[in-house]
Amino acid sequence: MVNQESRAVNRPKTGLTRRSLLQASALAGFAPLLAASPAHSKASQGTLLLCDQRSQSVILVESQTLLSTRGRSLNLSKLWGWTPSSDRGLADLSPARSWVNVSDAKQAVTSRGAFLLASASGGMAVAIDRTRGSTYWAQALPRADNVHSLEMLPDGNIAVSASTAGYIRLYAASQGVRANRYVQHRLAGAHAVSWSESRSLLWALGASELHGLELTGTASRPALTLRYRYTLPATGGHDLAPVPGSPGDRWLSTSRNVYRFSSAAGTFVRATQPPGLDSSGVKSISQHPVTGQIITVRPDGQTSCEWCSSQVRFINPNRYDSLPSTSIYKARWWV
């Protein structure tokens, strides 16, 4: 049964200038982010995008010596950091309330350009156009919904997951910086969304199910249709990440294990390869598309945030990087 509802809401659109965005980056400005290309440069292979709930910011750091096999303290010299709190162009979204507990950050590269996508449990979801140095789209959802992740689709629209409210919303973000029209799909415990180009599907991960959603509307009036529905092999679905070289596959974490999901076969296989990947309580998974190295984050009990970590784990080759004075919730490669 497809649980879906649509509604249209119109609000005044507010433009954001390049100047206001530059002001928003209190740590280093926007230029270092724009310079973090091309994808296959040696430097980019060691660049991590961190969700730090201690500083309530998204941070880029450079991880050197990728082949190290010993645990070590990472030099947390920031290449770039971003928080919306100092951006007057986002003041209407009340960042002091809506940008609390940064919940996800990822990059999206489309025909429209390259974007930083970020969300917070307080309700804010934002897409920054890193090609042009401006905010592409932003909204503040109800704080009680617990926004957990977001994804940009090929038509420029943006999907947002909310775990407590239990839904996936697809916003017509292509229509403007404050576009507020959306279609909603119900999914209990919705934690993650991931677009599959090879299948033309939006994969949505809930507490106990994985849904494959097809885009059936238009860019200005988006619609979603449930095409696939799978019961997870374990409860507590949390993160979805592409498997480089296997575009139909996804890494998937639950409360107990990490799995590799094959969309072609519709199967979940425990992630025993590479060794060290299968673990409980993994909050984020990211595999580098060039080197193949995987990074994960899971709570380690060393921070004031019980669901955060002071470490990023590297797999294949294996090591831990200690990140002093942080509370990391998710980490992803920035390539």
Coordinates of C-alpha atoms in Angstrom, one line a residue:
M1 CA 0.0 0.0 0.0
V2 CA 1.4 3.4 -0.9
N3 CA 1.2 5.9 1.9
Q4 CA 1.4 9.3 0.1
E5 CA 0.0 12.7 0.4
S6 CA 0.4 15.9 -1.5
R7 CA 0.0 19.5 -0.6
A8 CA 1.0 22.9 -2.0
V9 CA 2.0 25.8 0.1
N10 CA 3.0 29.2 -1.2
R11 CA 5.3 31.6 0.6
P12 CA 7.2 34.7 -0.4
K13 CA 10.5 33.8 -2.0
T14 CA 13.6 35.4 -0.5
G15 CA 16.8 35.8 -2.6
L16 CA 20.3 35.2 -1.1
T17 CA 23.3 37.1 -2.4
R18 CA 26.9 35.9 -2.8
R19 CA 27.8 38.5 -0.2
S20 CA 25.4 37.1 2.4
L21 CA 26.7 33.6 1.8
L22 CA 30.3 34.7 2.3
Q23 CA 29.3 36.3 5.5
A24 CA 27.7 33.0 6.6
S25 CA 31.1 31.2 6.6
A26 CA 32.6 32.5 9.8
L27 CA 35.6 30.2 9.7
A28 CA 37.2 30.5 6.3
G29 CA 34.9 31.9 3.6
F30 CA 33.6 30.1 0.6
A31 CA 36.7 30.1 -1.6
P32 CA 38.3 27.0 -0.2
L33 CA 35.1 25.0 -0.8
L34 CA 35.1 26.1 -4.4
A35 CA 38.7 25.1 -4.7
A36 CA 38.1 21.5 -3.5
S37 CA 38.0 20.3 -7.1
P38 CA 38.6 18.5 -9.4
A39 CA 37.3 15.2 -8.1
H40 CA 40.4 13.2 -8.9
S41 CA 43.0 15.5 -7.5
K42 CA 45.4 14.1 -4.9
A43 CA 44.3 16.6 -2.3
S44 CA 40.6 15.8 -2.7
Q45 CA 41.2 12.1 -2.0
G46 CA 42.0 13.0 1.6
T47 CA 39.3 15.6 2.2
L48 CA 36.5 14.8 4.7
L49 CA 33.2 16.5 5.2
L50 CA 32.2 16.3 8.9
C51 CA 28.9 17.0 10.7
D52 CA 30.1 18.4 14.0
Q53 CA 27.4 18.7 16.6
R54 CA 29.7 20.3 19.1
S55 CA 30.3 23.4 17.0
Q56 CA 27.0 23.0 15.2
S57 CA 28.8 23.3 11.8
V58 CA 29.8 21.5 8.7
I59 CA 33.6 21.2 8.4
L60 CA 36.0 20.3 5.7
V61 CA 39.3 18.8 6.9
E62 CA 42.3 17.3 5.1
S63 CA 43.2 13.8 6.2
Q64 CA 46.8 13.1 5.2
T65 CA 48.7 9.8 5.0
L66 CA 45.8 7.7 3.8
L67 CA 47.9 4.5 4.0
S68 CA 48.6 4.9 7.7
T69 CA 47.6 1.8 9.6
R70 CA 47.9 3.1 13.2
G71 CA 45.4 5.1 15.1
R72 CA 46.4 8.7 15.4
S73 CA 45.1 12.2 16.2
L74 CA 44.0 14.0 13.1
N75 CA 45.2 17.6 12.6
L76 CA 41.8 19.3 12.7
S77 CA 43.0 22.3 10.7
K78 CA 39.9 23.4 9.0
L79 CA 39.9 24.0 5.2
W80 CA 36.4 25.4 5.5
G81 CA 33.5 25.5 7.9
W82 CA 29.9 26.6 7.5
T83 CA 27.0 27.4 9.8
P84 CA 23.9 29.5 8.9
S85 CA 23.8 31.4 12.1
S86 CA 25.7 34.4 10.8
D87 CA 24.0 34.5 7.4
R88 CA 21.4 37.3 7.5
G89 CA 19.9 35.9 4.3
L90 CA 18.8 32.8 6.4
A91 CA 17.5 34.8 9.3
D92 CA 13.9 34.2 8.3
L93 CA 14.5 30.4 9.0
S94 CA 15.5 31.1 12.6
P95 CA 18.8 29.2 12.6
A96 CA 19.2 29.5 16.4
R97 CA 16.2 27.2 16.6
S98 CA 16.3 25.3 13.3
W99 CA 20.0 24.7 12.9
V100 CA 20.5 22.5 16.0
N101 CA 22.3 19.1 15.8
V102 CA 23.6 19.0 12.3
S103 CA 22.3 15.7 11.0
D104 CA 23.8 15.3 7.5
A105 CA 26.1 16.9 4.9
K106 CA 26.9 15.6 1.5
Q107 CA 27.9 16.8 -1.9
A108 CA 25.8 16.6 -5.0
V109 CA 27.2 17.0 -8.5
T110 CA 24.6 17.4 -11.3
S111 CA 24.2 19.1 -14.7
R112 CA 23.2 22.2 -12.7
G113 CA 26.5 22.4 -10.9
A114 CA 28.1 21.2 -7.6
F115 CA 26.2 21.5 -4.3
L116 CA 26.7 21.1 -0.6
L117 CA 23.5 19.6 1.0
A118 CA 23.1 20.0 4.7
S119 CA 20.4 19.4 7.3
A120 CA 19.9 19.7 11.0
S121 CA 17.5 17.9 13.4
G122 CA 16.2 21.3 14.4
G123 CA 14.5 21.4 11.0
M124 CA 16.7 23.3 8.6
A125 CA 17.5 21.8 5.2
V126 CA 19.7 23.8 2.8
A127 CA 21.5 23.4 -0.5
I128 CA 24.5 25.6 -1.3
D129 CA 25.5 26.1 -4.9
R130 CA 29.2 25.8 -4.5
T131 CA 29.8 26.5 -8.2
R132 CA 28.2 30.0 -8.0
G133 CA 28.8 30.6 -4.3
S134 CA 25.2 31.2 -3.3
T135 CA 22.3 29.4 -1.5
Y136 CA 20.3 27.4 -4.0
W137 CA 17.4 26.4 -1.7
A138 CA 16.5 26.4 2.0
Q139 CA 13.6 25.6 4.3
A140 CA 13.0 25.1 8.0
L141 CA 10.7 22.2 8.8
P142 CA 9.1 21.7 12.2
R143 CA 11.7 20.9 14.8
A144 CA 9.6 18.0 16.2
D145 CA 9.9 16.2 12.8
N146 CA 13.6 15.5 13.3
V147 CA 15.1 16.1 9.8
H148 CA 17.7 13.5 9.2
S149 CA 19.0 13.6 5.6
L150 CA 18.4 15.1 2.2
E151 CA 19.2 14.4 -1.5
M152 CA 19.2 16.4 -4.7
L153 CA 17.5 14.8 -7.7
P154 CA 18.4 15.4 -11.4
D155 CA 15.6 17.9 -12.0
G156 CA 17.0 20.1 -9.2
N157 CA 14.3 19.1 -6.6
I158 CA 15.3 18.0 -3.1
A159 CA 14.1 15.1 -1.0
V160 CA 14.2 15.4 2.8
S161 CA 13.7 12.6 5.4
A162 CA 12.3 13.2 8.8
S163 CA 12.6 10.3 11.3
T164 CA 10.3 11.2 14.1
A165 CA 7.5 12.4 11.9
G166 CA 8.1 9.4 9.6
Y167 CA 8.1 10.9 6.1
I168 CA 10.0 11.7 2.9
R169 CA 9.2 15.0 1.4
L170 CA 10.1 15.9 -2.2
Y171 CA 10.3 19.7 -2.5
A172 CA 10.1 21.6 -5.8
A173 CA 13.4 23.3 -5.0
S174 CA 14.1 23.8 -8.6
Q175 CA 11.4 26.5 -8.6
G176 CA 13.2 28.9 -6.2
V177 CA 15.3 29.5 -3.1
R178 CA 12.3 29.3 -0.8
A179 CA 10.1 27.0 -2.9
N180 CA 7.7 25.3 -0.5
R181 CA 5.6 23.0 -2.6
Y182 CA 6.1 19.4 -1.8
V183 CA 4.8 15.8 -2.1
Q184 CA 5.0 13.6 1.0
H185 CA 5.5 9.8 1.3
R186 CA 5.0 8.1 4.6
L187 CA 7.8 6.0 5.9
A188 CA 8.2 5.1 9.6
G189 CA 11.5 6.2 11.0
A190 CA 12.7 7.8 7.8
H191 CA 16.4 8.3 8.1
A192 CA 18.1 8.4 4.8
V193 CA 17.5 9.1 1.1
S194 CA 19.8 8.3 -1.9
W195 CA 19.2 8.8 -5.6
S196 CA 20.1 5.9 -7.9
E197 CA 20.9 7.2 -11.4
S198 CA 21.1 3.7 -12.9
R199 CA 17.6 2.8 -11.7
S200 CA 16.1 6.3 -11.8
L201 CA 14.8 5.7 -8.3
L202 CA 14.9 7.5 -4.9
W203 CA 15.8 4.9 -2.3
A204 CA 14.4 5.9 1.1
L205 CA 15.5 4.1 4.3
G206 CA 13.1 3.8 7.3
A207 CA 13.4 2.0 10.7
S208 CA 12.3 -1.3 9.3
E209 CA 11.8 -0.9 5.5
L210 CA 13.6 0.3 2.4
H211 CA 11.4 1.9 -0.3
G212 CA 12.2 2.5 -3.9
L213 CA 10.3 5.6 -5.1
E214 CA 9.8 6.7 -8.7
L215 CA 9.5 10.3 -9.8
T216 CA 6.1 10.5 -11.6
G217 CA 5.4 14.3 -11.6
T218 CA 7.1 17.3 -13.0
A219 CA 9.8 19.6 -11.6
S220 CA 7.2 22.2 -10.7
R221 CA 4.7 19.7 -9.3
P222 CA 6.7 16.7 -8.0
A223 CA 5.1 13.4 -7.3
L224 CA 6.4 10.0 -6.0
T225 CA 5.1 6.5 -6.6
L226 CA 6.2 3.5 -4.5
R227 CA 7.7 0.9 -6.8
Y228 CA 9.7 -1.3 -4.4
R229 CA 9.2 -2.2 -0.7
Y230 CA 11.6 -4.3 1.2
T231 CA 11.7 -5.4 4.9
L232 CA 15.1 -4.8 6.4
P233 CA 17.0 -7.8 7.8
A234 CA 17.4 -5.9 11.1
T235 CA 15.6 -2.9 12.6
G236 CA 17.0 0.6 13.0
G237 CA 17.8 1.6 9.5
H238 CA 20.1 4.6 9.5
D239 CA 22.3 5.4 6.5
L240 CA 22.4 4.7 2.8
A241 CA 25.5 5.2 0.6
P242 CA 26.4 4.3 -3.0
V243 CA 28.8 1.5 -3.7
P244 CA 31.2 2.8 -6.4
G245 CA 31.5 0.6 -9.4
S246 CA 28.1 -1.0 -8.6
P247 CA 25.6 1.8 -9.2
G248 CA 22.6 -0.3 -8.3
D249 CA 24.0 -1.2 -4.9
R250 CA 23.9 0.6 -1.6
W251 CA 25.7 0.3 1.7
L252 CA 23.0 0.2 4.4
S253 CA 23.4 0.5 8.2
T254 CA 21.0 -0.7 10.9
S255 CA 21.2 -0.8 14.7
R256 CA 23.0 -4.2 14.6
N257 CA 24.8 -4.5 11.3
V258 CA 25.9 -3.1 8.0
Y259 CA 24.6 -4.6 4.8
R260 CA 25.1 -4.4 1.1
F261 CA 21.8 -4.1 -0.7
S262 CA 21.5 -5.2 -4.4
S263 CA 18.7 -3.5 -6.1
A264 CA 18.9 -5.9 -9.1
A265 CA 18.4 -8.9 -6.8
G266 CA 16.4 -7.2 -4.1
T267 CA 18.7 -8.8 -1.5
F268 CA 20.6 -7.7 1.7
V269 CA 24.0 -9.3 2.4
R270 CA 26.0 -8.7 5.6
A271 CA 29.0 -6.5 4.7
T272 CA 31.7 -8.9 5.7
Q273 CA 33.9 -7.4 2.9
P274 CA 35.9 -5.4 3.4
P275 CA 36.8 -6.7 6.8
G276 CA 35.8 -4.3 9.6
L277 CA 32.9 -2.7 7.8
D278 CA 30.1 -4.8 9.5
S279 CA 29.4 -3.2 12.9
S280 CA 26.5 -2.1 15.1
G281 CA 25.2 1.4 15.5
V282 CA 26.9 2.9 12.4
K283 CA 25.6 6.4 11.8
S284 CA 27.3 7.1 8.4
I285 CA 29.0 5.2 5.6
S286 CA 30.9 6.8 2.7
Q287 CA 33.1 5.0 0.1
H288 CA 35.6 7.0 -1.9
P289 CA 34.8 6.6 -5.7
V290 CA 38.5 6.6 -6.7
T291 CA 40.4 4.8 -3.9
G292 CA 37.6 2.7 -2.7
Q293 CA 38.4 3.4 1.0
I294 CA 35.4 3.5 3.3
I295 CA 34.9 5.8 6.3
T296 CA 32.3 5.2 9.0
V297 CA 31.2 6.9 12.2
R298 CA 29.6 5.2 15.2
P299 CA 29.2 6.5 18.8
D300 CA 32.2 5.9 20.9
G301 CA 31.1 7.2 24.3
Q302 CA 33.9 9.8 24.3
T303 CA 31.8 12.9 23.7
S304 CA 29.0 14.8 25.5
C305 CA 26.7 13.7 22.7
E306 CA 25.6 10.0 23.2
W307 CA 25.0 9.4 19.5
C308 CA 28.2 11.1 18.3
S309 CA 31.9 10.1 18.1
S310 CA 35.3 11.6 18.5
Q311 CA 36.7 9.4 15.8
V312 CA 36.3 8.6 12.1
R313 CA 37.1 5.0 11.2
F314 CA 38.9 4.2 7.9
I315 CA 38.4 0.8 6.4
N316 CA 40.5 -0.9 3.7
P317 CA 43.1 0.1 4.8
N318 CA 42.0 0.2 8.4
R319 CA 42.7 2.9 11.0
Y320 CA 41.0 5.3 13.4
D321 CA 41.5 9.0 13.4
S322 CA 40.9 10.8 16.6
L323 CA 39.2 14.2 16.3
P324 CA 39.8 16.1 19.6
S325 CA 37.1 18.6 20.7
T326 CA 34.5 17.4 18.3
S327 CA 31.2 15.5 18.4
I328 CA 31.0 13.9 14.9
Y329 CA 27.7 12.5 13.8
K330 CA 28.5 11.8 10.2
A331 CA 31.5 11.9 7.9
R332 CA 31.6 11.7 4.1
W333 CA 34.3 12.0 1.5
W334 CA 34.4 15.3 -0.3
V335 CA 35.7 14.5 -3.8

